[in-house]
């Protein structure tokens, strides 16, 4: 039997551009709303960022800025996570990452390779078959090189990647312990 530890604290990091983010008004997690839109949307709780680097820039910015004061669980999502995960709000009700993983497996009916207490891929996913190049040209040219660069920074001298699990919409939850497996300097380099 798996012993489930409930997290002590959780934060929701939202990377927004022009999406309607009214859905965030009632979230229970500590909320970090990053806005990459140059137009003022009239919300006082937005953190302004330049519109560069898509979600990954926002996520890395948050990790770098809050590395020493991260919550136990950090949930990252786009301004509109519902296109990629219609049940996103239900995942926010989970008490830990194992429960979140189980909910995602049940509702998404997927065969995600692992369930653990450090990471949860939220929403739909797919597998890139790099070795056989079973993907569209734009996927191979636009996404895989960035993955290779990130892998080289995080895991120098790694083995070549042949298959890569990927999450639509870059929506996931991760434990502070998992983030802290790498030093702050690596995140800054990314």
PDB file of N, CA, C and O in Angstrom, residues 84-85 87 91 100-115 119-126 166-168 171:
ATOM      1  N   UNK A  84      -6.222  22.029 -23.399  1.00  0.00           N
ATOM      2  CA  UNK A  84      -5.374  20.845 -23.295  1.00  0.00           C
ATOM      3  C   UNK A  84      -5.768  19.943 -22.143  1.00  0.00           C
ATOM      4  O   UNK A  84      -5.343  18.791 -22.092  1.00  0.00           O
ATOM      5  N   UNK A  85      -6.552  20.467 -21.215  1.00  0.00           N
ATOM      6  CA  UNK A  85      -6.962  19.693 -20.044  1.00  0.00           C
ATOM      7  C   UNK A  85      -8.311  20.206 -19.542  1.00  0.00           C
ATOM      8  O   UNK A  85      -8.368  21.060 -18.666  1.00  0.00           O
ATOM      9  N   UNK A  87     -10.337  19.037 -17.559  1.00  0.00           N
ATOM     10  CA  UNK A  87     -10.562  18.748 -16.132  1.00  0.00           C
ATOM     11  C   UNK A  87      -9.508  19.421 -15.234  1.00  0.00           C
ATOM     12  O   UNK A  87      -9.301  19.000 -14.096  1.00  0.00           O
ATOM     13  N   UNK A  91      -7.991  18.827 -11.064  1.00  0.00           N
ATOM     14  CA  UNK A  91      -6.641  18.459 -10.611  1.00  0.00           C
ATOM     15  C   UNK A  91      -6.187  19.367  -9.479  1.00  0.00           C
ATOM     16  O   UNK A  91      -5.438  18.937  -8.606  1.00  0.00           O
ATOM     17  N   UNK A 100      -3.136  13.396  -7.908  1.00  0.00           N
ATOM     18  CA  UNK A 100      -3.255  14.140  -9.159  1.00  0.00           C
ATOM     19  C   UNK A 100      -2.949  13.222 -10.351  1.00  0.00           C
ATOM     20  O   UNK A 100      -3.673  13.218 -11.347  1.00  0.00           O
ATOM     21  N   UNK A 101      -1.887  12.425 -10.227  1.00  0.00           N
ATOM     22  CA  UNK A 101      -1.547  11.469 -11.278  1.00  0.00           C
ATOM     23  C   UNK A 101      -2.679  10.475 -11.517  1.00  0.00           C
ATOM     24  O   UNK A 101      -3.036  10.179 -12.656  1.00  0.00           O
ATOM     25  N   UNK A 102      -3.240   9.950 -10.449  1.00  0.00           N
ATOM     26  CA  UNK A 102      -4.319   8.970 -10.575  1.00  0.00           C
ATOM     27  C   UNK A 102      -5.552   9.588 -11.237  1.00  0.00           C
ATOM     28  O   UNK A 102      -6.196   8.961 -12.073  1.00  0.00           O
ATOM     29  N   UNK A 103      -5.880  10.817 -10.861  1.00  0.00           N
ATOM     30  CA  UNK A 103      -7.011  11.503 -11.475  1.00  0.00           C
ATOM     31  C   UNK A 103      -6.765  11.707 -12.971  1.00  0.00           C
ATOM     32  O   UNK A 103      -7.649  11.452 -13.799  1.00  0.00           O
ATOM     33  N   UNK A 104      -5.570  12.152 -13.325  1.00  0.00           N
ATOM     34  CA  UNK A 104      -5.248  12.377 -14.739  1.00  0.00           C
ATOM     35  C   UNK A 104      -5.323  11.074 -15.533  1.00  0.00           C
ATOM     36  O   UNK A 104      -5.845  11.056 -16.649  1.00  0.00           O
ATOM     37  N   UNK A 105      -4.833   9.990 -14.959  1.00  0.00           N
ATOM     38  CA  UNK A 105      -4.917   8.688 -15.640  1.00  0.00           C
ATOM     39  C   UNK A 105      -6.372   8.291 -15.859  1.00  0.00           C
ATOM     40  O   UNK A 105      -6.749   7.828 -16.925  1.00  0.00           O
ATOM     41  N   UNK A 106      -7.181   8.486 -14.835  1.00  0.00           N
ATOM     42  CA  UNK A 106      -8.596   8.100 -14.909  1.00  0.00           C
ATOM     43  C   UNK A 106      -9.351   8.960 -15.924  1.00  0.00           C
ATOM     44  O   UNK A 106     -10.055   8.433 -16.785  1.00  0.00           O
ATOM     45  N   UNK A 107      -9.212  10.264 -15.837  1.00  0.00           N
ATOM     46  CA  UNK A 107     -10.005  11.153 -16.675  1.00  0.00           C
ATOM     47  C   UNK A 107      -9.475  11.262 -18.100  1.00  0.00           C
ATOM     48  O   UNK A 107     -10.230  11.500 -19.035  1.00  0.00           O
ATOM     49  N   UNK A 108      -8.178  11.101 -18.273  1.00  0.00           N
ATOM     50  CA  UNK A 108      -7.584  11.207 -19.599  1.00  0.00           C
ATOM     51  C   UNK A 108      -7.454   9.834 -20.266  1.00  0.00           C
ATOM     52  O   UNK A 108      -7.126   9.744 -21.430  1.00  0.00           O
ATOM     53  N   UNK A 109      -7.680   8.791 -19.483  1.00  0.00           N
ATOM     54  CA  UNK A 109      -7.585   7.410 -19.959  1.00  0.00           C
ATOM     55  C   UNK A 109      -6.277   7.184 -20.707  1.00  0.00           C
ATOM     56  O   UNK A 109      -6.236   6.683 -21.816  1.00  0.00           O
ATOM     57  N   UNK A 110      -5.206   7.552 -20.074  1.00  0.00           N
ATOM     58  CA  UNK A 110      -3.903   7.446 -20.715  1.00  0.00           C
ATOM     59  C   UNK A 110      -3.045   6.403 -20.021  1.00  0.00           C
ATOM     60  O   UNK A 110      -3.300   5.993 -18.913  1.00  0.00           O
ATOM     61  N   UNK A 111      -2.013   6.054 -20.689  1.00  0.00           N
ATOM     62  CA  UNK A 111      -1.049   5.119 -20.137  1.00  0.00           C
ATOM     63  C   UNK A 111       0.268   5.850 -19.914  1.00  0.00           C
ATOM     64  O   UNK A 111       1.259   5.587 -20.562  1.00  0.00           O
ATOM     65  N   UNK A 112       0.238   6.830 -19.022  1.00  0.00           N
ATOM     66  CA  UNK A 112       1.452   7.583 -18.721  1.00  0.00           C
ATOM     67  C   UNK A 112       2.416   6.634 -18.030  1.00  0.00           C
ATOM     68  O   UNK A 112       2.013   5.817 -17.214  1.00  0.00           O
ATOM     69  N   UNK A 113       3.700   6.709 -18.336  1.00  0.00           N
ATOM     70  CA  UNK A 113       4.631   5.684 -17.869  1.00  0.00           C
ATOM     71  C   UNK A 113       4.840   5.584 -16.357  1.00  0.00           C
ATOM     72  O   UNK A 113       5.140   4.521 -15.869  1.00  0.00           O
ATOM     73  N   UNK A 114       4.681   6.674 -15.617  1.00  0.00           N
ATOM     74  CA  UNK A 114       4.967   6.600 -14.187  1.00  0.00           C
ATOM     75  C   UNK A 114       3.923   7.354 -13.373  1.00  0.00           C
ATOM     76  O   UNK A 114       3.272   8.253 -13.859  1.00  0.00           O
ATOM     77  N   UNK A 115       3.782   6.933 -12.133  1.00  0.00           N
ATOM     78  CA  UNK A 115       3.017   7.682 -11.150  1.00  0.00           C
ATOM     79  C   UNK A 115       3.930   7.830  -9.953  1.00  0.00           C
ATOM     80  O   UNK A 115       4.386   6.844  -9.399  1.00  0.00           O
ATOM     81  N   UNK A 119       6.119  14.405  -9.568  1.00  0.00           N
ATOM     82  CA  UNK A 119       5.776  15.008 -10.847  1.00  0.00           C
ATOM     83  C   UNK A 119       4.426  14.497 -11.333  1.00  0.00           C
ATOM     84  O   UNK A 119       4.088  13.339 -11.143  1.00  0.00           O
ATOM     85  N   UNK A 120       3.671  15.369 -11.979  1.00  0.00           N
ATOM     86  CA  UNK A 120       2.421  14.963 -12.633  1.00  0.00           C
ATOM     87  C   UNK A 120       2.284  15.719 -13.946  1.00  0.00           C
ATOM     88  O   UNK A 120       2.287  16.945 -13.965  1.00  0.00           O
ATOM     89  N   UNK A 121       2.190  14.974 -15.027  1.00  0.00           N
ATOM     90  CA  UNK A 121       1.874  15.551 -16.329  1.00  0.00           C
ATOM     91  C   UNK A 121       0.366  15.723 -16.378  1.00  0.00           C
ATOM     92  O   UNK A 121      -0.372  14.753 -16.219  1.00  0.00           O
ATOM     93  N   UNK A 122      -0.105  16.938 -16.563  1.00  0.00           N
ATOM     94  CA  UNK A 122      -1.539  17.216 -16.514  1.00  0.00           C
ATOM     95  C   UNK A 122      -2.059  17.427 -17.929  1.00  0.00           C
ATOM     96  O   UNK A 122      -1.537  18.255 -18.667  1.00  0.00           O
ATOM     97  N   UNK A 123      -3.081  16.706 -18.296  1.00  0.00           N
ATOM     98  CA  UNK A 123      -3.678  16.855 -19.615  1.00  0.00           C
ATOM     99  C   UNK A 123      -3.163  15.839 -20.606  1.00  0.00           C
ATOM    100  O   UNK A 123      -2.463  14.895 -20.264  1.00  0.00           O
ATOM    101  N   UNK A 124      -3.521  16.057 -21.849  1.00  0.00           N
ATOM    102  CA  UNK A 124      -3.165  15.125 -22.911  1.00  0.00           C
ATOM    103  C   UNK A 124      -1.661  15.092 -23.140  1.00  0.00           C
ATOM    104  O   UNK A 124      -0.958  16.050 -22.855  1.00  0.00           O
ATOM    105  N   UNK A 125      -1.197  13.984 -23.671  1.00  0.00           N
ATOM    106  CA  UNK A 125       0.226  13.861 -23.959  1.00  0.00           C
ATOM    107  C   UNK A 125       0.419  13.052 -25.230  1.00  0.00           C
ATOM    108  O   UNK A 125      -0.511  12.436 -25.738  1.00  0.00           O
ATOM    109  N   UNK A 126       1.631  13.078 -25.732  1.00  0.00           N
ATOM    110  CA  UNK A 126       1.990  12.242 -26.868  1.00  0.00           C
ATOM    111  C   UNK A 126       3.465  11.897 -26.750  1.00  0.00           C
ATOM    112  O   UNK A 126       4.178  12.463 -25.931  1.00  0.00           O
ATOM    113  N   UNK A 166       5.828  13.935 -24.115  1.00  0.00           N
ATOM    114  CA  UNK A 166       5.602  15.370 -24.138  1.00  0.00           C
ATOM    115  C   UNK A 166       4.176  15.666 -23.686  1.00  0.00           C
ATOM    116  O   UNK A 166       3.272  14.872 -23.902  1.00  0.00           O
ATOM    117  N   UNK A 167       4.001  16.807 -23.074  1.00  0.00           N
ATOM    118  CA  UNK A 167       2.707  17.198 -22.521  1.00  0.00           C
ATOM    119  C   UNK A 167       2.151  18.350 -23.348  1.00  0.00           C
ATOM    120  O   UNK A 167       2.799  19.375 -23.496  1.00  0.00           O
ATOM    121  N   UNK A 168       0.951  18.194 -23.881  1.00  0.00           N
ATOM    122  CA  UNK A 168       0.317  19.267 -24.626  1.00  0.00           C
ATOM    123  C   UNK A 168       0.079  20.438 -23.691  1.00  0.00           C
ATOM    124  O   UNK A 168      -0.408  20.280 -22.585  1.00  0.00           O
ATOM    125  N   UNK A 171       1.455  21.796 -19.234  1.00  0.00           N
ATOM    126  CA  UNK A 171       0.739  21.864 -17.965  1.00  0.00           C
ATOM    127  C   UNK A 171       1.216  20.699 -17.102  1.00  0.00           C
ATOM    128  O   UNK A 171       1.057  19.541 -17.480  1.00  0.00           O
TER     129      UNK A 171
END
